[in-house]
Coordinates of C-alpha atoms (C1' of nucleotides) in Angstrom, one line a residue:
Chain S
M1 CA 17.1 28.5 3.1
L2 CA 16.8 28.2 -0.7
L3 CA 14.9 25.5 -2.5
A4 CA 17.9 25.2 -4.7
E5 CA 20.0 23.8 -2.2
L6 CA 17.5 21.1 -1.3
A7 CA 17.0 20.5 -5.1
R8 CA 20.8 20.1 -5.4
V9 CA 21.2 17.9 -2.5
S10 CA 18.3 15.7 -3.8
A11 CA 19.9 15.2 -7.1
E12 CA 23.1 14.1 -5.6
V13 CA 21.4 11.9 -3.3
A14 CA 19.9 10.2 -6.2
A15 CA 23.4 10.0 -8.1
V16 CA 25.2 7.8 -5.3
R17 CA 24.0 4.4 -4.5
A18 CA 25.6 3.6 -1.1
R19 CA 23.2 4.4 1.8
S20 CA 26.1 5.8 3.8
A21 CA 26.8 8.4 1.1
K22 CA 23.2 9.3 0.9
V23 CA 23.0 9.8 4.8
A24 CA 26.1 12.0 4.6
L25 CA 24.9 14.2 1.9
L26 CA 21.4 14.7 3.8
A27 CA 23.3 15.3 7.1
G28 CA 25.3 18.1 5.4
L29 CA 22.3 19.8 4.2
F30 CA 20.6 19.4 7.9
R31 CA 23.5 20.9 9.7
D32 CA 22.8 24.2 7.4
A33 CA 19.3 24.2 8.3
E34 CA 17.7 26.6 10.9
P35 CA 15.7 25.1 13.7
G36 CA 12.8 26.8 12.3
E37 CA 13.5 25.5 8.8
G38 CA 13.9 21.9 10.2
P39 CA 10.2 21.0 10.0
L40 CA 10.2 21.5 6.2
V41 CA 13.7 20.7 5.1
V42 CA 14.0 17.6 6.7
P43 CA 10.3 16.1 5.6
Y44 CA 10.9 17.6 1.9
L45 CA 14.1 15.2 1.7
A46 CA 12.1 12.5 3.1
G47 CA 9.7 13.1 0.2
R48 CA 7.0 14.3 2.6
L49 CA 5.0 17.5 2.7
P50 CA 3.8 18.7 6.0
Q51 CA 0.5 19.3 4.2
R52 CA -1.1 16.0 4.2
R53 CA -3.1 16.7 1.3
T54 CA -2.7 19.4 -1.2
G55 CA -5.4 18.6 -3.9
L56 CA -2.4 18.4 -6.3
G57 CA -2.0 15.4 -8.4
W58 CA -0.8 14.5 -11.9
S59 CA -3.5 16.3 -13.7
T60 CA -2.5 19.8 -11.9
L61 CA 1.1 18.9 -12.3
R62 CA 1.6 18.0 -16.0
D63 CA 2.6 20.5 -18.5
P64 CA 4.5 22.9 -15.9
P65 CA 5.5 26.4 -17.0
A66 CA 8.9 27.4 -18.4
P67 CA 11.5 27.3 -15.6
A68 CA 13.2 30.4 -14.0
G69 CA 16.7 31.1 -14.9
T70 CA 18.1 31.8 -11.4
P71 CA 17.3 30.4 -8.0
S72 CA 15.0 32.8 -5.8
L73 CA 12.4 30.6 -4.0
T74 CA 13.0 29.8 -0.3
V75 CA 11.7 26.8 1.4
A76 CA 9.5 29.0 3.4
E77 CA 7.8 30.4 0.3
V78 CA 7.1 27.1 -1.0
D79 CA 5.5 25.8 2.1
A80 CA 3.1 29.0 2.3
A81 CA 2.3 28.6 -1.5
L82 CA 1.3 24.7 -0.7
T83 CA -0.5 25.8 2.4
A84 CA -2.7 28.3 0.5
I85 CA -3.1 25.6 -2.4
A86 CA -4.5 23.0 0.2
A87 CA -6.8 25.6 1.5
V88 CA -8.5 26.1 -2.0
A89 CA -11.9 24.7 -2.4
G90 CA -15.2 25.1 -3.9
K91 CA -16.2 25.9 -7.4
G92 CA -13.2 26.4 -9.7
A93 CA -10.8 25.1 -7.1
Q94 CA -9.2 22.7 -9.6
A95 CA -8.3 25.6 -12.0
E96 CA -7.2 27.8 -9.0
R97 CA -5.0 25.0 -7.7
K98 CA -3.6 24.8 -11.0
R99 CA -3.1 28.6 -11.3
R100 CA -1.2 28.9 -8.0
V101 CA 1.0 25.8 -8.6
D102 CA 2.0 27.0 -11.8
A103 CA 2.8 30.3 -10.4
L104 CA 5.1 28.7 -8.0
L105 CA 6.7 26.5 -10.5
A106 CA 7.5 29.5 -12.9
R107 CA 9.6 30.9 -10.0
A108 CA 11.5 27.5 -9.9
T109 CA 14.6 26.8 -11.9
E110 CA 14.7 23.5 -13.9
E111 CA 16.5 21.5 -11.1
E112 CA 14.0 23.0 -8.6
Q113 CA 11.1 22.0 -10.7
R114 CA 12.1 18.6 -11.1
F115 CA 12.6 18.2 -7.3
L116 CA 9.2 19.9 -6.6
L117 CA 7.1 18.0 -9.1
R118 CA 8.5 14.7 -7.8
L119 CA 8.1 16.0 -4.4
I120 CA 4.5 17.0 -4.7
G121 CA 3.7 14.1 -6.7
G122 CA 4.9 11.8 -3.9
E123 CA 7.6 10.0 -6.2
L124 CA 10.8 11.5 -4.9
R125 CA 12.9 8.5 -6.4
Q126 CA 16.1 9.7 -4.7
G127 CA 16.7 6.3 -2.8
A128 CA 15.8 7.8 0.5
L129 CA 12.9 8.3 2.4
D130 CA 12.0 8.6 6.0
A131 CA 14.4 6.0 7.4
L132 CA 17.6 7.5 5.7
A133 CA 16.4 11.1 6.6
A134 CA 16.1 10.3 10.0
E135 CA 19.6 8.9 9.8
G136 CA 20.8 12.1 8.4
L137 CA 19.2 14.3 10.9
A138 CA 20.8 11.9 13.6
A139 CA 24.3 12.4 12.0
A140 CA 23.7 16.2 11.7
T141 CA 22.8 16.7 15.3
G142 CA 24.7 14.0 17.3
A143 CA 21.6 11.9 18.2
T144 CA 21.8 8.2 17.9
P145 CA 19.7 6.8 14.9
D146 CA 17.5 4.7 17.2
A147 CA 16.8 7.6 19.4
V148 CA 15.5 9.7 16.6
R149 CA 13.4 6.9 15.0
R150 CA 11.9 6.1 18.4
A151 CA 11.1 9.8 18.8
V152 CA 9.3 9.9 15.3
M153 CA 7.5 6.9 15.9
L154 CA 6.2 8.4 19.3
G155 CA 6.1 11.9 18.9
G156 CA 4.5 12.0 15.3
S157 CA 6.2 13.8 12.6
L158 CA 9.8 13.9 11.5
G159 CA 9.4 17.5 11.2
A160 CA 8.5 18.3 14.6
V161 CA 11.6 16.0 15.8
A162 CA 13.8 17.8 13.4
R163 CA 12.6 21.2 15.2
A164 CA 13.4 20.0 18.7
L165 CA 16.6 18.3 17.7
L166 CA 18.2 21.2 15.9
A167 CA 17.0 23.7 18.5
D168 CA 18.0 21.8 21.7
G169 CA 20.2 18.9 20.5
P170 CA 19.8 15.2 21.6
A171 CA 18.6 16.0 24.9
A172 CA 15.3 17.3 23.2
L173 CA 14.4 13.8 22.3
E174 CA 13.5 13.1 26.0
A175 CA 10.3 14.7 25.5
F176 CA 8.9 12.5 22.7
R177 CA 6.9 9.9 24.8
L178 CA 3.9 7.8 24.3
H179 CA 1.3 10.2 25.0
V180 CA -2.5 9.4 25.0
G181 CA -4.1 11.6 22.3
R182 CA -1.1 11.5 19.9
P183 CA -1.0 8.2 17.7
V184 CA 2.0 6.3 17.3
Q185 CA 3.0 4.4 14.2
P186 CA 1.6 1.0 14.2
M187 CA 3.6 -2.3 14.5
L188 CA 3.4 -4.3 11.2
A189 CA 4.1 -7.9 10.2
Q190 CA 6.3 -9.8 8.0
T191 CA 4.6 -12.8 5.9
A192 CA 5.2 -16.6 6.9
K193 CA 4.8 -19.4 4.2
D194 CA 2.4 -21.2 6.8
V195 CA 1.8 -21.8 10.3
D196 CA 4.6 -24.5 10.8
D197 CA 7.0 -21.8 9.1
G198 CA 6.1 -19.2 11.7
L199 CA 6.3 -21.3 14.5
D200 CA 9.9 -22.4 13.4
R201 CA 10.7 -18.8 12.9
L202 CA 9.3 -17.4 16.3
G203 CA 9.4 -20.1 19.1
P204 CA 7.1 -19.6 21.9
C205 CA 4.4 -17.2 20.4
A206 CA 0.7 -16.4 20.3
V207 CA -1.3 -17.4 17.3
E208 CA -4.3 -14.7 16.8
E209 CA -6.9 -14.7 14.1
K210 CA -6.3 -12.3 11.4
L211 CA -9.6 -10.1 10.5
D212 CA -9.9 -8.4 7.2
G213 CA -10.9 -5.1 8.0
I214 CA -9.4 -1.5 8.7
R215 CA -6.6 -1.3 11.3
V216 CA -7.5 1.2 14.1
Q217 CA -5.7 2.7 16.9
V218 CA -8.1 3.9 19.6
H219 CA -7.1 6.6 22.4
R220 CA -9.0 6.9 25.2
D221 CA -8.7 9.6 27.6
G222 CA -11.6 10.0 30.3
A223 CA -14.5 10.6 28.0
E224 CA -12.6 11.7 25.3
V225 CA -11.9 9.0 22.5
R226 CA -10.1 9.3 19.2
V227 CA -9.4 6.8 16.6
W228 CA -6.7 6.9 14.0
T229 CA -5.9 4.6 10.9
R230 CA -2.6 2.8 10.0
T231 CA -1.3 5.9 8.4
L232 CA -2.4 8.0 11.4
D233 CA -5.5 9.6 9.6
D234 CA -8.2 10.8 12.4
I235 CA -11.4 8.9 11.4
T236 CA -13.1 9.3 14.7
D237 CA -16.1 10.9 13.3
R238 CA -16.6 8.1 11.0
L239 CA -16.8 5.6 13.9
P240 CA -19.5 6.6 16.5
E241 CA -19.9 2.9 17.6
L242 CA -16.4 2.6 18.3
T243 CA -16.3 5.7 20.5
A244 CA -19.3 4.3 22.4
V245 CA -17.5 1.0 22.8
A246 CA -14.3 2.6 24.1
R247 CA -16.1 4.7 26.6
E248 CA -17.6 1.5 28.4
L249 CA -14.1 0.0 29.1
P250 CA -13.3 0.0 32.7
V251 CA -10.2 2.4 32.5
T252 CA -9.5 6.1 32.8
S253 CA -7.1 5.9 29.9
A254 CA -6.0 3.6 27.3
V255 CA -4.4 3.3 24.2
L256 CA -5.5 0.0 22.0
D257 CA -4.7 -1.6 18.8
G258 CA -7.1 -3.4 16.9
E259 CA -9.2 -3.9 13.8
V260 CA -12.6 -2.9 12.7
I261 CA -14.8 -5.6 10.7
A262 CA -18.3 -6.1 9.9
L263 CA -20.4 -9.1 11.0
D264 CA -23.5 -10.4 9.3
A265 CA -26.3 -12.0 11.3
A266 CA -24.6 -15.3 11.4
G267 CA -21.5 -13.9 12.8
R268 CA -19.5 -14.3 9.6
P269 CA -17.5 -11.3 8.3
H270 CA -18.5 -8.9 5.5
P271 CA -15.9 -8.6 2.4
F272 CA -13.3 -6.0 3.0
Q273 CA -14.9 -3.9 0.5
D274 CA -17.8 -3.3 2.3
V275 CA -15.9 -2.4 5.6
A276 CA -13.8 -0.2 3.6
G277 CA -16.7 1.5 2.1
R278 CA -18.4 2.0 5.4
V279 CA -15.3 3.5 7.1
G280 CA -14.8 5.6 4.1
T281 CA -18.1 7.3 4.2
R282 CA -17.8 10.3 6.1
S283 CA -21.3 11.0 7.2
G284 CA -22.9 7.5 6.6
A285 CA -22.6 6.0 9.9
Q286 CA -26.3 6.3 10.4
G287 CA -27.9 3.4 8.4
G288 CA -24.6 2.0 7.3
L289 CA -23.3 -1.3 7.6
P290 CA -22.6 -1.8 11.5
L291 CA -18.7 -2.1 12.4
S292 CA -17.3 -4.4 15.3
P293 CA -14.0 -3.3 16.9
V294 CA -11.9 -6.1 17.7
F295 CA -8.9 -5.5 19.9
F296 CA -5.4 -7.4 19.9
D297 CA -3.0 -5.3 21.7
A298 CA -2.7 -2.7 24.4
L299 CA -0.1 0.2 24.2
A300 CA -1.0 1.9 27.5
V301 CA -3.3 1.4 30.3
D302 CA -4.4 3.8 33.0
G303 CA -1.2 6.1 32.4
R304 CA 1.3 3.1 32.0
D305 CA 3.4 2.8 28.8
L306 CA 3.1 -0.8 27.8
L307 CA 5.5 -0.5 24.6
G308 CA 8.3 -2.1 26.2
L309 CA 6.3 -5.2 27.8
S310 CA 6.4 -8.5 26.0
T311 CA 3.7 -9.6 24.0
A312 CA 2.6 -12.1 26.6
D313 CA 2.3 -9.2 29.4
R314 CA 0.5 -6.6 27.1
H315 CA -2.0 -9.2 26.6
T316 CA -2.6 -9.7 30.1
E317 CA -3.3 -6.1 30.4
L318 CA -5.6 -6.1 27.2
A319 CA -7.4 -9.1 28.7
R320 CA -7.8 -7.0 32.0
V321 CA -9.7 -4.2 30.3
V322 CA -11.2 -5.5 27.2
P323 CA -14.0 -8.1 27.6
E324 CA -13.9 -11.2 25.6
P325 CA -16.1 -10.6 22.7
L326 CA -14.0 -7.6 21.9
R327 CA -10.8 -9.3 21.9
V328 CA -9.2 -11.3 19.0
R329 CA -9.5 -15.0 19.6
R330 CA -5.9 -16.6 20.1
L331 CA -4.2 -19.6 21.2
V332 CA -0.7 -19.7 22.9
A333 CA 1.7 -22.0 21.6
A334 CA 4.1 -22.1 24.4
D335 CA 6.0 -24.9 23.1
P336 CA 6.3 -25.0 19.3
A337 CA 8.6 -27.9 19.0
D338 CA 5.9 -30.2 20.7
A339 CA 3.9 -32.0 17.9
E340 CA 0.5 -31.5 19.7
T341 CA 1.0 -27.9 20.0
R342 CA 1.9 -27.5 16.2
A343 CA -1.3 -29.5 15.4
A344 CA -3.3 -27.3 17.5
A345 CA -2.0 -24.2 15.9
R346 CA -2.6 -25.7 12.4
A347 CA -6.4 -26.6 13.6
F348 CA -6.8 -23.1 15.1
A349 CA -5.8 -21.4 11.9
A350 CA -8.1 -23.8 10.0
D351 CA -10.9 -22.9 11.9
V352 CA -10.5 -19.2 11.6
L353 CA -10.4 -19.6 7.8
R354 CA -13.7 -21.8 8.1
R355 CA -15.2 -19.0 10.0
G356 CA -14.5 -16.7 7.0
H357 CA -11.5 -14.6 8.2
E358 CA -8.2 -13.9 6.5
G359 CA -5.7 -16.0 8.3
V360 CA -3.6 -15.9 11.4
V361 CA -0.9 -13.7 12.8
L362 CA 1.8 -15.4 14.9
K363 CA 3.3 -13.1 17.8
A364 CA 6.5 -13.8 19.5
L365 CA 5.4 -13.9 23.2
D366 CA 8.7 -12.0 24.3
A367 CA 8.8 -9.2 22.0
P368 CA 8.1 -5.7 22.9
Y369 CA 5.7 -3.5 20.7
T370 CA 8.1 -2.1 17.9
A371 CA 6.2 1.0 16.7
G372 CA 6.5 1.7 13.0
R373 CA 8.7 -1.4 12.3
R374 CA 7.7 -4.4 10.2
G375 CA 9.8 -6.6 12.8
A376 CA 10.1 -10.3 12.4
S377 CA 8.3 -10.8 15.7
W378 CA 4.9 -10.7 14.2
L379 CA 4.2 -12.9 11.2
K380 CA 0.9 -13.3 9.2
V381 CA -0.2 -16.3 7.4
K382 CA -2.8 -16.2 4.7
P383 CA -3.9 -19.0 2.2
V384 CA -2.4 -18.4 -1.1
H385 CA -4.5 -19.4 -4.3
T386 CA -2.9 -19.9 -7.9
L387 CA -4.0 -19.7 -11.2
D388 CA -2.6 -20.3 -14.7
L389 CA -3.6 -17.2 -16.9
V390 CA -2.8 -15.8 -20.1
V391 CA -0.7 -12.6 -20.8
L392 CA -3.2 -10.3 -22.8
A393 CA -0.9 -7.2 -22.8
A394 CA 1.9 -5.4 -20.7
E395 CA 2.7 -1.7 -19.9
R396 CA 5.9 -0.1 -19.8
G397 CA 7.7 0.5 -16.6
H398 CA 8.6 3.4 -14.5
G399 CA 11.9 4.2 -12.7
R400 CA 14.2 1.2 -12.4
R401 CA 11.9 -0.6 -14.7
T402 CA 12.1 2.0 -17.4
G403 CA 12.7 0.4 -20.8
R404 CA 11.1 -2.9 -19.8
L405 CA 7.7 -4.3 -20.0
S406 CA 6.3 -4.6 -16.6
N407 CA 2.7 -4.6 -15.5
L408 CA 0.9 -7.5 -16.9
H409 CA -2.7 -7.7 -18.1
L410 CA -4.0 -11.1 -17.1
G411 CA -6.9 -13.2 -18.7
A412 CA -8.5 -16.1 -18.0
R413 CA -10.2 -18.2 -20.9
R414 CA -13.9 -18.0 -21.7
P415 CA -15.8 -20.9 -23.3
D416 CA -15.7 -19.1 -27.0
G417 CA -11.9 -19.0 -26.7
S418 CA -11.7 -15.2 -25.9
F419 CA -10.3 -14.1 -22.6
A420 CA -11.7 -12.0 -19.8
M421 CA -9.3 -9.8 -18.3
L422 CA -9.0 -10.4 -14.3
G423 CA -6.6 -7.7 -13.3
K424 CA -3.0 -6.6 -13.6
T425 CA 0.3 -7.6 -11.8
F426 CA 3.9 -6.3 -11.8
K427 CA 4.8 -8.0 -8.6
G428 CA 7.3 -11.2 -8.2
L429 CA 9.3 -10.7 -11.3
T430 CA 13.1 -10.8 -11.1
D431 CA 15.1 -8.5 -13.3
A432 CA 15.8 -11.6 -15.4
M433 CA 12.3 -12.3 -15.9
L434 CA 11.7 -8.6 -16.8
E435 CA 14.4 -9.1 -19.2
W436 CA 12.9 -12.1 -20.7
Q437 CA 9.2 -11.1 -20.7
T438 CA 10.3 -7.8 -22.4
R439 CA 11.9 -9.5 -25.3
R440 CA 9.2 -12.4 -25.5
L441 CA 6.2 -10.1 -25.3
G442 CA 7.9 -7.8 -28.0
E443 CA 7.6 -11.0 -30.2
L444 CA 4.1 -11.4 -29.5
A445 CA 3.2 -7.7 -30.0
V446 CA 0.3 -7.0 -32.1
Y447 CA -0.3 -3.3 -31.1
D448 CA 1.5 -0.8 -29.2
D449 CA -0.1 2.6 -28.2
G450 CA 3.0 3.8 -26.8
W451 CA 2.1 2.6 -23.1
V452 CA 0.2 -0.7 -23.4
V453 CA 1.7 -3.3 -25.7
T454 CA -1.1 -5.5 -26.6
V455 CA 0.2 -9.1 -27.4
R456 CA -1.0 -12.5 -28.9
P457 CA -2.7 -14.3 -25.9
E458 CA -0.1 -17.2 -25.9
L459 CA 1.9 -16.8 -22.9
V460 CA 0.8 -18.7 -19.9
V461 CA 1.8 -17.4 -16.6
E462 CA 1.3 -18.9 -13.2
I463 CA -0.3 -16.0 -10.7
A464 CA -0.7 -16.1 -7.0
Y465 CA -3.4 -14.0 -5.4
D466 CA -5.1 -13.7 -2.1
G467 CA -8.6 -13.8 -3.2
L468 CA -11.2 -12.3 -5.5
Q469 CA -13.0 -8.9 -5.2
R470 CA -16.0 -7.4 -6.7
S471 CA -15.2 -5.6 -9.9
T472 CA -17.0 -3.2 -12.1
R473 CA -14.0 -2.7 -14.1
Y474 CA -13.3 -6.0 -15.5
P475 CA -15.7 -8.1 -17.6
A476 CA -16.2 -11.1 -15.4
G477 CA -17.2 -8.8 -12.5
V478 CA -14.4 -9.8 -10.4
A479 CA -10.7 -8.9 -10.1
L480 CA -7.8 -10.5 -8.6
R481 CA -6.7 -9.2 -5.0
F482 CA -2.9 -9.1 -4.7
A483 CA -1.8 -10.8 -7.8
R484 CA 1.8 -11.7 -8.3
V485 CA 3.8 -13.5 -10.7
V486 CA 4.9 -17.1 -9.5
R487 CA 6.5 -18.3 -12.7
Y488 CA 6.0 -18.4 -16.4
R489 CA 4.6 -21.9 -17.7
E490 CA 6.3 -22.2 -21.0
D491 CA 5.1 -25.9 -21.0
K492 CA 1.4 -24.5 -21.2
R493 CA -0.4 -23.4 -24.0
A494 CA -3.3 -20.7 -23.9
E495 CA -5.8 -23.3 -24.2
D496 CA -4.4 -25.1 -21.1
A497 CA -5.1 -21.8 -18.9
D498 CA -7.4 -21.4 -16.3
T499 CA -10.9 -20.7 -17.2
V500 CA -13.3 -18.0 -15.7
E501 CA -15.6 -20.6 -14.6
T502 CA -12.8 -22.2 -12.7
V503 CA -12.0 -19.0 -11.0
L504 CA -15.4 -18.0 -9.9
T505 CA -16.1 -21.7 -8.5
S506 CA -12.8 -21.8 -6.8
A507 CA -12.5 -21.5 -3.0
A508 CA -11.4 -18.0 -3.6
G509 CA -14.5 -17.1 -5.5
A510 CA -17.0 -19.3 -3.6
R511 CA -18.1 -16.1 -1.4
I512 CA -17.7 -13.5 -3.9
R513 CA -20.7 -12.3 -6.0
P514 CA -19.4 -10.6 -9.1
A515 CA -20.4 -7.1 -9.7
G516 CA -23.5 -6.8 -12.1
E517 CA -24.8 -10.1 -11.4
N518 CA -28.3 -10.2 -10.3
P519 CA -28.8 -11.3 -6.7
V520 CA -30.3 -14.8 -6.9
G521 CA -31.6 -15.6 -3.3
E522 CA -28.9 -16.5 -1.3
N523 CA -27.0 -18.6 -3.8
P524 CA -23.2 -17.9 -3.7
V525 CA -21.9 -17.4 -7.0
G526 CA -20.3 -20.8 -6.9
E527 CA -23.6 -22.5 -7.4
N528 CA -24.5 -20.0 -10.3
P529 CA -22.2 -21.0 -13.1
V530 CA -21.3 -18.5 -15.6
G531 CA -23.2 -20.4 -18.1
E532 CA -26.3 -18.7 -16.7
N533 CA -24.5 -15.4 -17.3
P534 CA -23.7 -15.7 -21.0
V535 CA -20.7 -14.4 -22.4
G536 CA -21.2 -11.1 -24.3
E537 CA -23.3 -9.7 -21.5
E538 CA -20.5 -7.5 -19.6
P539 CA -21.6 -5.8 -16.6
V540 CA -20.0 -2.6 -18.1
G541 CA -20.6 -3.1 -21.7
E542 CA -16.8 -3.3 -22.6
E543 CA -15.5 -5.2 -25.4
P544 CA -13.7 -8.4 -24.7
V545 CA -10.2 -7.6 -24.0
G546 CA -8.6 -10.2 -26.2
E547 CA -10.0 -11.8 -29.4
G548 CA -8.4 -15.2 -28.6
P549 CA -5.7 -16.5 -30.9
A550 CA -6.7 -14.6 -33.9
T551 CA -6.6 -11.2 -32.5
E552 CA -7.0 -9.0 -35.7
N553 CA -8.2 -5.8 -34.0
P554 CA -5.2 -3.8 -33.1
T555 CA -7.2 -0.5 -32.7
S556 CA -9.1 -2.0 -29.8
P557 CA -6.7 -2.3 -27.2
D558 CA -7.3 -3.2 -23.5
P559 CA -10.3 -1.0 -22.6
T560 CA -8.8 -0.4 -19.2
A561 CA -5.8 1.2 -20.5
E562 CA -7.5 4.1 -22.3
G563 CA -6.8 7.3 -20.8
P564 CA -4.4 7.9 -18.0
T565 CA -4.9 6.6 -14.4
P566 CA -3.7 7.9 -11.2
Q567 CA -1.1 4.9 -11.2
N568 CA 0.1 6.0 -14.5
P569 CA 0.2 9.5 -14.9
A570 CA 1.5 9.7 -18.4
A571 CA -0.6 6.9 -19.5
G572 CA -2.5 9.3 -21.7
N573 CA 0.6 11.1 -22.9
P574 CA 3.2 8.8 -24.1
A575 CA 4.9 11.5 -26.0
A576 CA 5.7 13.2 -22.6
E577 CA 7.2 9.9 -21.6
R578 CA 10.7 8.3 -21.2
E579 CA 12.3 6.8 -24.1
P580 CA 10.8 3.3 -25.3
P581 CA 12.6 0.2 -24.6
A582 CA 16.0 -0.3 -26.4
Chain O
dT1 C1' 33.2 -14.6 4.0
dT2 C1' 28.4 -15.2 4.1
dC3 C1' 24.0 -14.0 5.8
dC4 C1' 20.0 -11.5 7.0
dG5 C1' 17.5 -7.2 8.5
dA6 C1' 15.8 -2.8 6.9
dC7 C1' 14.7 0.0 3.1
dA8 C1' 13.2 1.8 -1.2
dG9 C1' 11.0 1.1 -5.3
dT10 C1' 7.1 -0.7 -8.3
dG11 C1' 3.0 -0.5 -8.8
dG12 C1' -2.1 -3.5 -8.0
dG13 C1' -8.0 -2.8 -7.2
dG14 C1' -11.8 -0.6 -4.6
dT15 C1' -14.0 3.3 -2.5
dC16 C1' -15.5 7.8 -0.9
dG17 C1' -15.8 13.1 -1.5
dC18 C1' -15.9 16.8 -4.4
dA19 C1' -15.5 19.4 -8.6
dA20 C1' -16.1 19.3 -13.3
dT21 C1' -18.9 17.9 -17.4
Chain W
dA1 C1' -26.5 12.3 -13.5
dT2 C1' -22.2 10.8 -14.8
dT3 C1' -17.0 11.2 -14.9
dG4 C1' -12.4 12.6 -13.4
dC5 C1' -9.4 13.3 -9.9
dG6 C1' -7.0 12.8 -5.2
dA7 C1' -6.8 10.6 -1.2
dC8 C1' -6.4 6.7 1.2
dC9 C1' -7.8 1.7 2.6
dC10 C1' -6.0 -2.9 1.7
dC11 C1' -1.4 -4.9 -0.1
dA12 C1' 3.3 -8.6 -2.4
dC13 C1' 7.6 -8.9 -3.8
dT14 C1' 12.7 -8.0 -5.3
dA15 C1' 17.3 -5.7 -5.2
dT16 C1' 20.4 -3.7 -2.5
dC17 C1' 23.2 -1.9 1.3
dG18 C1' 25.7 -2.7 5.3
dG19 C1' 26.0 -4.8 9.7
dA20 C1' 25.7 -9.1 12.2
dA21 C1' 27.2 -13.8 12.5

DNA sequence: TTCCGACAGTGGGGTCGCAAT
DNA sequence: ATTGCGACCCCACTATCGGAA
């Protein structure tokens, strides 16, 4: 099959709005694919490459060569080229990858280039990804969408399912079952406002502690143990202590769902950053931070598939094979209408937070394990903190936000009237707010580098966030985690905004030591006010982001915005960008 | 007719490994 | 030795479609 056909259908899919129309277009293409092409054509139209990593990013994909006049590339040729590129390593690798991808792109027409660049860059933006591709595959082969989705979740890749379906029809899906040694998509949770909200929505449920670490799916088969992350990356080699623990369990085989965290001598959890660093270290298991696995679900035990069992029954199995300290703490709220039960659930959640963990997850007792779905039967509850911060700058949006100012740079007040940037956010904004802030920030603009619009620091915005994390990027040595906009506070002036000191001494900051700050005994930063860390001594030697109300230095925009970033491929090349806001 | 579940899109900060400088 | 890039860990939220109620 020619790449041109895929590029054409992708453009058509992007051009229609209705999902049913997108699915119909995808199905039309998939019907024409040979079984052998299915593992390429279907994932491509889902915005996925079979090569998990290619080493190609915005840097190697910018300024592509002139396109070809007529289509000639086949899908198989594209795949072969990308496989070869993924295998390039060693000295000169980047240049070699660039040379090879340019050779590929030179054989592509303009429309094919647009498709390939988006596909490889991971931003297909056609309004259809995995779910709609699976539906299209179902429509093309006569299978039910549910059966296709289930096969993909259990059997791994969309490509493998496509090959089987195109070759043998719907009956082929029977072969895709939970299999020890082959990871399944983990079940995900939605968010509840608080414990009471969760209890109201779920009815009888378990309340489990939510640990802030790395999600792991552990497969044990005899002496063989393998460990996968949430996105099904195999990290077995990085977690020898987990392998050892799994081998001790009194089972012949099992598939367990859990989280790895790190505990200090007092049993309190280390920050997420430390756990992520340890798990990310390939060879650093020796001498690194010791990790503790904590399991909360069992998907299979001794050859029995437990996915269809209720949460309650799966937990019975889990408790049978995993001893107490390796199991998540939980409380069963069998009758959430009962006032005492609700009080106990709230008290349990409060205790989890006191012990330094992230929050709780409420799980409906009668729900099966729905692989890959962010179903409503698991609800997470985490405390939310808020601050009133000042908008220092805004970045131009991409995609559907093109032409609007989107990503806000957020600052907290410093004693001298300047502002310390604590991070950015684009979340929580409605279209109306985007429209409004684009106009309002335009009025406050003092400098525009084509990508980042620096403004007079006057606009106050209420920001919700989950906590603070160490940062070497931002001047206060901390950054907000998961910041999102709640509302604009036009009733407040910049002088009313929260201060850096307030942020650092808040509950969210009490356990974080800003990067670059000298360790002072065991003092948490909350007892080490910023007054002892004079303004001006920035950990990374950067200029303050804003110069207070009298910003008179338009040539010194936000230091974090100089040069491109992986998230903003064109940040350093505004000329190559879309048209500016109208 | 209205409501709501599922999906796609829009990006956030930090960390590591590896190659380039 | 430091910097840049790619990949992957954690993730919140809104708009939209289309089936359920």
